[in-house]
Coordinates of C-alpha atoms and ligand atoms in Angstrom, one line a residue:
X212 CA 93.3 248.2 93.8
X213 CA 91.7 244.9 93.2
X214 CA 90.3 244.7 89.7
X215 CA 87.9 241.7 90.1
X216 CA 85.8 240.2 92.8
X217 CA 85.9 236.8 91.1
X218 CA 86.4 234.6 94.1
X219 CA 88.4 232.0 92.2
X220 CA 90.9 234.7 91.4
X221 CA 90.9 236.5 94.7
X222 CA 91.1 233.4 96.9
X223 CA 94.0 232.0 94.9
X224 CA 95.8 235.4 95.0
X225 CA 95.3 235.5 98.8
X226 CA 96.8 232.0 99.1
X227 CA 99.8 233.0 97.0
X228 CA 100.3 236.2 99.0
X229 CA 100.2 234.3 102.3
X230 CA 102.9 231.9 100.9
X231 CA 105.2 234.2 99.0
X232 CA 104.8 237.3 101.3
X233 CA 105.3 240.2 98.9
X234 CA 105.6 243.7 100.4
X235 CA 103.0 244.9 98.0
X236 CA 100.6 243.6 95.4
X237 CA 100.0 245.6 92.2
X238 CA 97.1 244.8 89.9
X239 CA 98.1 245.3 86.3
X240 CA 95.3 246.9 84.3
X241 CA 96.9 247.0 80.9
X242 CA 96.9 250.8 80.7
X243 CA 99.8 252.6 79.0
X244 CA 100.0 254.9 82.0
X245 CA 100.6 252.1 84.4
X246 CA 103.1 250.5 82.1
X247 CA 105.0 253.7 81.6
X248 CA 105.3 254.1 85.4
X249 CA 106.6 250.5 85.7
X250 CA 109.2 251.1 82.9
X251 CA 110.5 254.2 84.8
X252 CA 110.7 252.2 88.0
X253 CA 112.5 249.4 86.3
X254 CA 115.0 251.8 84.8
X255 CA 115.7 253.2 88.3
X256 CA 116.3 249.7 89.7
X257 CA 118.5 248.8 86.7
X258 CA 116.2 245.9 85.6
X259 CA 116.0 247.5 82.2
X260 CA 118.1 250.1 80.4
X261 CA 116.5 252.9 78.4
X262 CA 117.9 252.9 74.8
X263 CA 118.6 255.8 72.5
X264 CA 115.2 257.5 72.2
X265 CA 116.0 258.9 68.8
X266 CA 117.3 255.7 67.2
X267 CA 115.1 253.3 69.1
X268 CA 112.1 255.1 70.6
X269 CA 110.3 253.2 73.4
X270 CA 113.0 250.5 73.5
X271 CA 114.8 249.0 76.5
X272 CA 117.5 246.5 77.1
X273 CA 117.2 243.8 79.7
X274 CA 120.0 241.4 80.9
X275 CA 119.2 238.1 82.4
X276 CA 121.4 236.3 84.9
X277 CA 124.2 234.7 82.9
X278 CA 123.1 231.3 84.3
X279 CA 119.6 231.9 83.1
X280 CA 119.6 232.5 79.3
X281 CA 117.4 229.7 77.7
X282 CA 114.6 227.3 78.3
X283 CA 115.6 224.5 80.7
X284 CA 114.0 221.3 79.4
X285 CA 115.6 219.1 82.0
X286 CA 113.9 221.2 84.7
X287 CA 110.5 221.4 83.0
X288 CA 107.9 219.1 84.4
X289 CA 104.4 217.8 83.6
X290 CA 102.8 216.9 87.0
X291 CA 100.0 214.5 86.5
X292 CA 98.5 212.1 89.1
X293 CA 98.5 209.4 86.4
X294 CA 102.1 208.1 86.3
X295 CA 101.8 207.7 82.5
X296 CA 100.1 211.1 81.9
X297 CA 103.3 212.9 80.7
X298 CA 104.5 210.1 78.4
X299 CA 108.1 209.1 77.8
X300 CA 109.3 212.4 76.3
X301 CA 108.5 214.7 79.3
X302 CA 109.8 214.9 82.8
X303 CA 107.1 214.0 85.2
X304 CA 106.7 214.4 88.9
X305 CA 103.7 213.5 91.0
X306 CA 101.7 216.7 91.9
X307 CA 102.1 216.4 95.7
X308 CA 105.8 216.0 95.4
X309 CA 106.3 219.0 93.1
X310 CA 103.9 221.1 95.1
X311 CA 105.9 220.3 98.2
X312 CA 109.2 221.4 96.6
X313 CA 107.6 224.5 95.2
X314 CA 106.0 225.4 98.5
X315 CA 109.5 225.4 100.2
X316 CA 111.0 227.5 97.4
X317 CA 108.0 230.0 97.3
X318 CA 107.6 230.5 101.0
X319 CA 108.7 234.1 101.7
X320 CA 110.2 234.2 98.2
X321 CA 108.7 237.6 97.4
X322 CA 109.6 239.3 100.7
X323 CA 110.9 242.8 100.0
X324 CA 109.4 242.6 96.5
X325 CA 106.2 243.6 94.7
X326 CA 103.9 241.0 93.3
X327 CA 102.2 241.9 90.1
X328 CA 98.8 240.4 89.0
X329 CA 98.7 240.1 85.2
X330 CA 95.4 239.2 83.5
X331 CA 95.9 238.1 79.9
X332 CA 94.1 236.5 77.1
X333 CA 95.5 234.1 74.4
X334 CA 93.6 234.9 71.3
X335 CA 91.4 238.0 70.9
X336 CA 89.5 238.6 74.1
X337 CA 85.9 237.3 73.8
X338 CA 86.6 235.2 70.7
X339 CA 85.8 231.6 70.3
X340 CA 89.5 230.7 70.4
X341 CA 90.3 232.8 73.4
X342 CA 91.6 231.3 76.7
X343 CA 92.4 233.3 79.8
X344 CA 95.2 233.3 82.2
X345 CA 96.4 235.2 85.2
X346 CA 100.1 235.4 86.0
X347 CA 101.4 236.4 89.4
X348 CA 105.0 237.5 89.2
X349 CA 107.7 239.4 91.1
X350 CA 109.4 240.5 87.9
X351 CA 108.7 243.8 86.2
X352 CA 110.4 242.4 83.1
X353 CA 107.7 239.7 83.0
X354 CA 104.9 242.4 83.2
X355 CA 106.5 244.4 80.4
X356 CA 107.0 241.4 78.3
X357 CA 103.5 240.0 78.9
X358 CA 102.1 243.4 77.9
X359 CA 103.8 242.9 74.5
X360 CA 103.2 239.2 74.1
X361 CA 99.6 238.7 75.1
X362 CA 96.3 240.5 75.0
X363 CA 96.7 241.9 78.5
X364 CA 94.5 244.0 80.6
X365 CA 91.5 244.3 82.9
X366 CA 89.0 243.5 80.1
X367 CA 90.0 239.9 80.7
X368 CA 88.2 240.0 84.1
X369 CA 85.1 241.0 82.3
X370 CA 85.3 238.1 79.8
X371 CA 86.0 235.7 82.7
X372 CA 83.0 236.9 84.7
X373 CA 82.6 234.9 87.9
X374 CA 83.9 231.7 86.2
X375 CA 86.9 229.6 87.0
X376 CA 88.0 228.9 83.5
X377 CA 91.5 230.4 83.6
X378 CA 95.0 229.2 83.9
X379 CA 96.7 230.1 87.2
X380 CA 100.3 231.0 86.7
X381 CA 102.8 231.8 89.5
X382 CA 106.2 233.0 88.8
X383 CA 108.9 234.0 91.3
X384 CA 112.5 234.7 90.5
X385 CA 113.2 233.5 94.0
X386 CA 117.0 233.3 94.2
X387 CA 117.5 232.5 90.5
X388 CA 119.2 229.4 91.7
X389 CA 119.6 227.0 88.7
X390 CA 119.7 224.0 91.0
X391 CA 116.2 224.9 92.3
X392 CA 114.8 226.0 89.0
X393 CA 111.4 224.3 88.1
X394 CA 109.0 225.0 85.3
X395 CA 106.1 222.9 86.5
X396 CA 102.8 222.3 84.8
X397 CA 99.7 220.9 86.6
X398 CA 97.2 220.3 83.8
X399 CA 94.7 218.7 86.2
X400 CA 94.7 221.9 88.3
X401 CA 95.0 224.3 85.4
X402 CA 98.1 225.7 87.1
X403 CA 101.7 226.6 86.1
X404 CA 104.4 227.4 88.6
X405 CA 107.8 228.6 87.5
X406 CA 110.6 229.4 90.0
X407 CA 114.2 230.5 90.1
X408 CA 114.3 231.8 86.5
X409 CA 113.7 235.1 84.8
X410 CA 114.4 234.0 81.2
X411 CA 111.4 234.7 78.9
X412 CA 110.8 231.1 77.6
X413 CA 110.6 229.9 81.3
X414 CA 108.6 232.8 82.8
X415 CA 106.3 234.3 80.2
X416 CA 103.8 231.8 81.2
X417 CA 101.4 232.6 78.4
X418 CA 103.8 231.4 75.8
X419 CA 105.3 227.9 75.8
X420 CA 103.8 226.9 79.2
X421 CA 100.2 227.8 78.5
X422 CA 99.8 228.3 74.7
X423 CA 101.6 225.0 74.0
X424 CA 101.9 222.7 77.0
X425 CA 98.6 223.4 78.8
X426 CA 96.7 224.1 75.6
X427 CA 97.8 220.9 73.9
X428 CA 96.3 219.0 76.8
X429 CA 93.0 220.9 76.7
X430 CA 93.1 220.7 72.8
X431 CA 92.9 216.9 73.1
X432 CA 89.6 217.2 74.9
X433 CA 88.2 220.1 72.9
X434 CA 88.9 218.8 69.3
X435 CA 91.6 221.5 68.8
X436 CA 95.3 221.5 68.3
X437 CA 97.9 223.8 69.9
X438 CA 100.9 223.7 67.8
X439 CA 104.5 225.2 67.6
X440 CA 103.7 226.7 64.2
X441 CA 103.9 229.9 62.3
X442 CA 100.9 231.0 60.2
X443 CA 101.6 232.6 56.8
X444 CA 99.3 234.4 54.4
X445 CA 100.2 234.1 50.7
X446 CA 98.6 236.2 48.0
X447 CA 99.4 235.2 44.5
X448 CA 99.4 237.4 41.3
X449 CA 95.8 236.4 40.7
X450 CA 94.8 237.9 44.1
X451 CA 94.1 234.5 45.6
X452 CA 94.8 234.6 49.4
X453 CA 95.8 231.3 51.0
X454 CA 97.2 230.3 54.4
X455 CA 99.7 227.7 55.6
X456 CA 101.0 226.8 58.9
X457 CA 104.5 225.5 59.5
X458 CA 106.2 223.7 62.4
X459 CA 110.0 224.0 62.8
X460 CA 112.1 223.2 65.9
X461 CA 113.4 226.3 67.7
X462 CA 115.6 228.6 65.7
X463 CA 115.2 227.0 62.3
X464 CA 114.3 230.3 60.7
X465 CA 110.6 230.2 61.7
X466 CA 110.4 233.9 62.4
X467 CA 112.2 234.6 59.1
X468 CA 109.8 232.4 57.1
X469 CA 106.8 234.0 58.9
X470 CA 107.9 237.4 57.7
X471 CA 109.3 236.4 54.4
X472 CA 110.0 239.1 51.8
X473 CA 109.6 237.6 48.3
X474 CA 112.5 238.2 45.9
X475 CA 112.0 241.0 43.4
X476 CA 111.1 238.7 40.6
X477 CA 108.1 237.5 42.7
X478 CA 107.2 240.9 44.0
X479 CA 107.1 242.3 40.5
X480 CA 104.6 239.6 39.5
X481 CA 102.4 240.6 42.5
X482 CA 103.2 237.9 45.1
X483 CA 102.7 239.1 48.7
X484 CA 103.4 237.4 51.9
X485 CA 101.9 238.5 55.2
X486 CA 102.5 237.2 58.7
X487 CA 99.7 235.9 61.0
X488 CA 102.0 234.3 63.5
X489 CA 105.6 233.3 64.0
X490 CA 105.6 230.7 66.7
X491 CA 102.3 229.3 67.9
X492 CA 99.1 228.3 66.2
X493 CA 95.8 227.2 67.7
X494 CA 93.8 225.2 65.2
X495 CA 90.2 223.8 65.1
X496 CA 87.8 222.5 62.5
X497 CA 85.4 225.1 61.0
X498 CA 81.9 224.4 60.0
X499 CA 83.1 224.3 56.4
X500 CA 85.2 221.2 57.1
X501 CA 88.4 223.1 56.8
X502 CA 91.0 223.6 59.6
X503 CA 91.0 227.2 60.9
X504 CA 93.9 228.8 62.8
X505 CA 94.7 231.7 65.0
X506 CA 97.9 233.0 66.5
X507 CA 97.1 233.2 70.2
X508 CA 99.9 235.7 70.9
X509 CA 100.1 239.4 70.5
X510 CA 103.8 239.9 69.9
X511 CA 107.0 238.3 68.8
X512 CA 109.8 236.9 71.0
X513 CA 112.4 236.3 68.4
X514 CA 116.1 235.3 68.3
X515 CA 118.4 238.2 67.4
X516 CA 121.7 236.7 66.2
X517 CA 121.4 236.2 62.4
X518 CA 118.5 238.7 62.1
X519 CA 119.5 241.1 59.4
X520 CA 118.5 243.0 56.3
X521 CA 118.8 239.8 54.2
X522 CA 117.3 237.2 56.6
X523 CA 114.4 239.3 58.0
X524 CA 114.0 242.9 57.0
X525 CA 110.5 243.0 58.4
X526 CA 111.7 241.9 61.8
X527 CA 114.4 244.6 61.7
X528 CA 111.8 247.2 60.9
X529 CA 109.5 245.9 63.6
X530 CA 112.1 246.1 66.4
X531 CA 112.9 249.8 65.8
X532 CA 110.4 250.9 68.4
X533 CA 108.6 249.8 71.6
X534 CA 110.8 246.7 71.8
X535 CA 112.4 245.0 74.7
X536 CA 115.8 243.6 73.9
X537 CA 117.4 240.9 76.0
X538 CA 121.1 239.9 76.3
X539 CA 122.5 241.9 73.3
X540 CA 125.5 244.2 72.9
X541 CA 124.9 247.8 74.2
X542 CA 126.8 250.4 72.2
X543 CA 128.4 253.7 73.3
X544 CA 125.5 255.4 71.6
X545 CA 123.0 253.4 73.7
X546 CA 121.8 251.3 70.7
X547 CA 122.1 247.6 70.3
X548 CA 124.0 245.1 68.2
X549 CA 124.1 241.3 67.8
X550 CA 126.2 238.9 65.7
X551 CA 125.5 238.8 62.0
X552 CA 123.4 242.0 62.1
X553 CA 126.0 243.6 59.9
X554 CA 129.8 243.3 59.4
X555 CA 130.4 246.2 61.8
X556 CA 130.7 245.1 65.4
X557 CA 130.7 248.3 67.5
X558 CA 133.9 249.4 69.3
X559 CA 133.7 250.6 72.9
X560 CA 130.6 248.6 73.5
X561 CA 129.6 246.2 76.4
X562 CA 128.6 242.6 75.8
X563 CA 125.4 240.9 76.9
X564 CA 126.8 240.5 80.4
X565 CA 127.5 244.2 80.6
X566 CA 131.3 243.8 80.4
X567 CA 133.6 245.8 78.1
X568 CA 133.7 243.9 74.8
X569 CA 136.4 243.7 72.1
X570 CA 134.9 242.3 68.9
X571 CA 138.4 241.1 67.9
X572 CA 138.9 238.9 70.9
X573 CA 136.8 236.1 69.4
X574 CA 134.0 236.2 72.0
X575 CA 130.5 236.9 71.0
X576 CA 129.0 240.2 72.1
X577 CA 125.3 239.1 72.2
X578 CA 124.2 235.8 73.7
X579 CA 123.4 233.3 70.9
X580 CA 119.8 233.1 72.3
X581 CA 119.5 236.9 72.7
X582 CA 115.9 238.0 71.9
X583 CA 113.6 240.8 70.9
X584 CA 110.1 241.2 72.4
X585 CA 108.1 243.3 70.1
X586 CA 104.3 244.0 69.5
X587 CA 102.8 242.2 66.5
X588 CA 101.4 245.5 65.3
X589 CA 105.0 246.7 64.7
X590 CA 105.4 244.1 61.9
X591 CA 105.2 245.8 58.5
X592 CA 103.8 242.7 56.9
X593 CA 101.3 241.8 59.5
X594 CA 98.2 240.3 58.0
X595 CA 94.9 242.1 58.3
X596 CA 93.4 238.8 59.5
X597 CA 95.7 238.8 62.5
X598 CA 92.9 240.1 64.7
X599 CA 90.2 238.1 63.0
X600 CA 88.5 236.2 65.9
X601 CA 87.6 233.3 63.7
X602 CA 91.1 232.8 62.4
X603 CA 92.2 231.8 58.9
X604 CA 91.6 228.6 56.9
X605 CA 94.7 226.5 56.5
X606 CA 95.4 224.9 53.1
X607 CA 98.8 223.4 53.9
X608 CA 100.7 222.2 57.0
X609 CA 104.4 222.3 56.6
X610 CA 106.9 220.4 58.8
X611 CA 110.5 221.3 58.6
X612 CA 113.9 220.7 60.3
X613 CA 117.5 221.4 59.9
X614 CA 119.1 218.4 58.2
X615 CA 122.4 218.7 56.4
X616 CA 122.1 215.6 54.3
X617 CA 119.0 213.5 54.8
X618 CA 115.8 215.3 54.1
X619 CA 114.9 216.6 50.6
X620 CA 114.0 220.3 50.0
X621 CA 110.3 219.4 49.9
X622 CA 108.0 216.4 49.7
X623 CA 104.3 216.0 50.0
X624 CA 102.7 213.3 52.1
X625 CA 100.4 210.9 50.4
X626 CA 97.5 211.6 52.8
X627 CA 96.8 212.9 56.3
X628 CA 97.9 209.7 58.0
X629 CA 101.2 209.7 56.1
X630 CA 101.5 213.5 57.0
X631 CA 101.1 212.7 60.7
X632 CA 103.8 210.1 60.2
X633 CA 106.0 212.8 58.5
X634 CA 105.5 215.1 61.5
X635 CA 106.2 212.4 64.0
X636 CA 109.6 211.6 62.5
X637 CA 110.8 215.2 62.3
X638 CA 114.3 215.7 63.4
X639 CA 116.7 218.6 63.6
X640 CA 120.1 219.7 64.6
X641 CA 119.8 221.5 68.0
X642 CA 120.3 225.2 68.5
X643 CA 120.9 227.7 71.3
X644 CA 117.2 228.3 72.1
X645 CA 117.3 225.6 74.7
X646 CA 120.1 224.9 77.1
X647 CA 122.3 222.0 76.2
X648 CA 124.5 220.8 73.3
X649 CA 124.3 222.6 70.0
X650 CA 124.4 220.8 66.6
X651 CA 123.3 217.4 67.7
X652 CA 120.5 215.7 65.7
X653 CA 117.4 215.2 67.9
X654 CA 114.0 213.9 67.0
X655 CA 111.5 216.6 67.5
X656 CA 108.0 215.4 66.4
X657 CA 105.9 218.3 65.0
X658 CA 108.6 220.5 66.7
X659 CA 106.6 219.8 69.9
X660 CA 109.0 217.6 71.8
X661 CA 109.6 220.2 74.5
X662 CA 106.0 221.5 74.3
X663 CA 103.6 218.7 74.2
X664 CA 101.9 218.5 77.6
X665 CA 100.9 214.9 77.5
X666 CA 102.0 211.5 76.1
X667 CA 103.1 212.0 72.5
X668 CA 101.6 208.7 71.5
X669 CA 98.2 210.0 72.6
X670 CA 99.0 213.3 70.9
X671 CA 99.6 211.5 67.5
X672 CA 96.4 209.6 68.1
X673 CA 94.7 213.0 68.5
X674 CA 96.3 214.3 65.3
X675 CA 95.0 211.2 63.4
X676 CA 91.5 211.7 64.9
X677 CA 91.5 215.4 64.0
X678 CA 92.3 214.6 60.4
X679 CA 89.6 212.0 60.2
X680 CA 87.1 214.6 61.3
X681 CA 88.0 217.1 58.6
X682 CA 86.2 217.0 55.3
X683 CA 88.8 219.3 53.7
X684 CA 91.9 218.6 55.7
X685 CA 95.0 220.6 54.8
X686 CA 97.7 218.8 52.7
X687 CA 100.8 218.0 54.6
X688 CA 104.4 218.8 53.4
X689 CA 107.9 218.4 54.7
X690 CA 110.7 220.9 53.9
X691 CA 114.4 221.2 54.6
X692 CA 116.1 224.5 53.7
X693 CA 119.4 223.4 55.2
X694 CA 120.8 220.7 52.9
X695 CA 124.5 221.2 52.4
X696 CA 127.1 220.3 49.7
X697 CA 130.1 218.2 50.7
X698 CA 132.1 221.4 51.2
X699 CA 129.6 222.5 53.9
X700 CA 127.9 225.2 51.8
X701 CA 124.1 225.4 51.7
X702 CA 122.6 224.2 48.4
X703 CA 119.4 226.1 48.6
X704 CA 119.6 229.9 49.0
X705 CA 116.7 229.9 51.6
X706 CA 115.2 233.1 53.1
X707 CA 113.0 235.0 50.6
X708 CA 113.7 232.4 47.9
X709 CA 111.7 229.8 50.0
X710 CA 108.6 231.3 48.4
X711 CA 109.5 229.2 45.3
X712 CA 108.8 226.1 47.4
X713 CA 105.7 227.6 48.9
X714 CA 104.4 228.3 45.4
X715 CA 104.7 224.6 44.6
X716 CA 103.1 223.6 47.9
X717 CA 100.1 225.8 47.3
X718 CA 99.8 224.7 43.7
X719 CA 99.6 221.1 45.0
X720 CA 96.9 222.0 47.5
X721 CA 94.7 223.3 44.7
X722 CA 95.6 220.6 42.1
X723 CA 97.4 223.0 39.8
X724 CA 100.5 220.9 39.3
X725 CA 101.5 217.3 38.9
X726 CA 104.1 215.6 41.0
X727 CA 106.5 212.6 40.9
X728 CA 106.0 209.7 43.3
X729 CA 109.1 209.0 45.4
X730 CA 109.8 206.6 48.2
X731 CA 109.1 209.4 50.7
X732 CA 106.0 210.9 49.1
X733 CA 105.2 213.2 46.2
X734 CA 108.1 215.3 45.1
X735 CA 108.2 218.2 42.5
X736 CA 109.2 217.6 39.0
X737 CA 112.4 219.6 38.7
X738 CA 110.9 221.9 36.1
X739 CA 108.0 222.8 38.5
X740 CA 110.2 224.6 41.0
X741 CA 110.6 228.1 39.6
X742 CA 114.3 228.9 39.5
X743 CA 114.1 232.1 37.4
X744 CA 116.7 234.5 38.6
X745 CA 118.3 231.9 40.8
X746 CA 121.8 230.6 40.4
X747 CA 120.9 226.9 40.8
X748 CA 121.3 224.2 38.2
X749 CA 118.7 221.6 37.4
X750 CA 121.2 219.0 38.7
X751 CA 121.6 220.8 42.0
X752 CA 117.9 220.9 42.3
X753 CA 117.6 217.3 41.6
X754 CA 120.2 216.6 44.3
X755 CA 118.1 218.7 46.7
X756 CA 115.1 216.6 46.0
X757 CA 116.9 213.3 46.2
X758 CA 117.0 210.9 49.1
X759 CA 120.0 208.7 49.9
X760 CA 119.3 205.1 50.4
X761 CA 121.9 204.4 53.2
X762 CA 121.0 207.6 55.1
X763 CA 117.3 206.6 55.0
X764 CA 118.1 203.1 56.0
X765 CA 119.7 204.4 59.2
X766 CA 116.9 207.0 59.5
X767 CA 114.4 204.2 59.5
X768 CA 116.4 202.4 62.2
X769 CA 116.5 205.5 64.4
X770 CA 112.7 206.1 63.9
X771 CA 112.0 202.5 64.9
X772 CA 114.1 203.0 68.0
X773 CA 112.4 206.3 68.8
X774 CA 109.0 204.8 68.3
X775 CA 109.8 201.9 70.6
X776 CA 109.8 204.4 73.5
X777 CA 106.0 204.9 73.1
X778 CA 105.1 201.2 73.7
X779 CA 101.3 200.6 73.3
X780 CA 100.6 204.3 72.9
X781 CA 102.1 204.4 69.4
X782 CA 99.2 204.4 67.0
X783 CA 99.2 201.3 64.8
X784 CA 98.7 203.5 61.7
X785 CA 102.1 205.1 62.3
X786 CA 103.9 201.8 62.6
X787 CA 102.2 200.8 59.3
X788 CA 103.6 204.0 57.8
X789 CA 107.1 203.1 59.0
X790 CA 106.8 199.7 57.4
X791 CA 105.8 201.3 54.1
X792 CA 108.8 203.7 54.4
X793 CA 111.1 200.8 55.1
X794 CA 109.8 198.9 52.1
X795 CA 110.1 202.0 49.9
X796 CA 113.6 202.6 51.1
X797 CA 114.4 199.0 50.2
X798 CA 113.5 199.7 46.6
X799 CA 115.7 202.8 46.3
X800 CA 118.6 202.7 43.9
Ligands
OXD1108 C1 111.1 229.8 71.2 C2 111.5 228.4 71.1 O1 111.6 230.5 72.0 O2 111.0 227.6 70.3 O3 110.2 230.1 70.4 O4 112.4 228.0 71.9
MN1109 MN1 109.3 228.5 69.4

């Protein structure tokens, strides 16, 4: 049954039906009844496997095609009429050319299949932040995932009324052909089309495609930011509640930080950390001159390998029910397992491809980018502000990356412009979240390299403008939890202990602590990072906070080279900041 008579919706759906030719069209209303029916159907077709109801109630396992396990940046396109609309860091194709290719792929692609119509909202429906989308898909997995990840349901049609302000999303698995895989964004047409994939990051169109790529473009015009950031609530022993947002490239422990459990010594004193978001933040100035943020999503799509009692007990608790697992080990007992969950890989299990798996043969059981999809409400430390339609006020913005040697544990930028510079020079060692080489250092400004929907030079300009318009702009910090000793061991314990750095960051935001001036920015006095109960010497801490002259000299060279890609789009202010850094590095011992 059609759930809306909005002609912008119905005319578009009819066009897509004519092209893709599904056997049937099902309008998703968001009801549990309909979802339960779809789960049953998907179990029957083998698209998902029902897990042990006693151990994992409401949980299912999905396996993606082995050639389709991660985002595919080389096949992700921004399609603007303006040849320079996508900038030097995105793939671009002219819209007509991309539409032509997609038309060929989509024609008849849903024959023999059902097409689902998914109405969803990013942000609480009806709130000032909310934006609406409709995804058409031939994948039940997508329907079930979108039901978890977004505010999904027929209420969206009511909020949309007869208007055309929604993002059109078309997804077809087509033949899952990697050679014909395209994740195409048409910002000028408010349209996303994704074909030949069924992996979450490529096909849950509300996530990276809309909430970051499309929303970054509209953010530029609407005085907003759409960022690859978690949002964290910190309550200190005095009961003061403050918020920070933090950008890290994929799989740098963002979900762990977002759900951080303070060490006992902090818990005893009354520190509490709550999660508002783990991946995406939408930000806009409030009337009070502060920057306010919401998490537009409604669930978590987190990486499983390495998720365990120590790294993220909250995530482990969250995924015990109503969770969709992708590409993990299936045990004899119909439960799931992944690398570094515990030291007990199961015997007699099957690996992520469904093949018999011997944990002693050296192969991994779960895919390195295996995932959980779980509702936000499952998270034991979810902030009460999570559903607040006006969001939360941000005191600090934190940029991070995975750097073995170069970046110090933490430093504070001198001002907003310097902070934008710090974000623009972010770099990290690559991980398995995107297809491609693992362990290579790549520059990833604001962790947005794969997600900024327009020219990054213009994006930085937008950041600079946003700051200029904020009376009480957040302070900006850079962190690196991943610095290593020469023997390859991590110097900083990370995980829950990161609260010690957050404590300093917030103290700086509220002028409660002095700092030293370093060539990079403000750094903590060694005595101002609380190491009570930690086995770390003042010398080691000093090393963590230090910056090596020769490494920073080459860093400056790499930044200059990276910046040169942006030509005239690079804001002058950032070039000035690079010159200041180069001078400062010149004065290092
Ligand atoms: C993600 C990513 O899936 O950043 O969140 O790749
Ligand atoms: Mn992410």
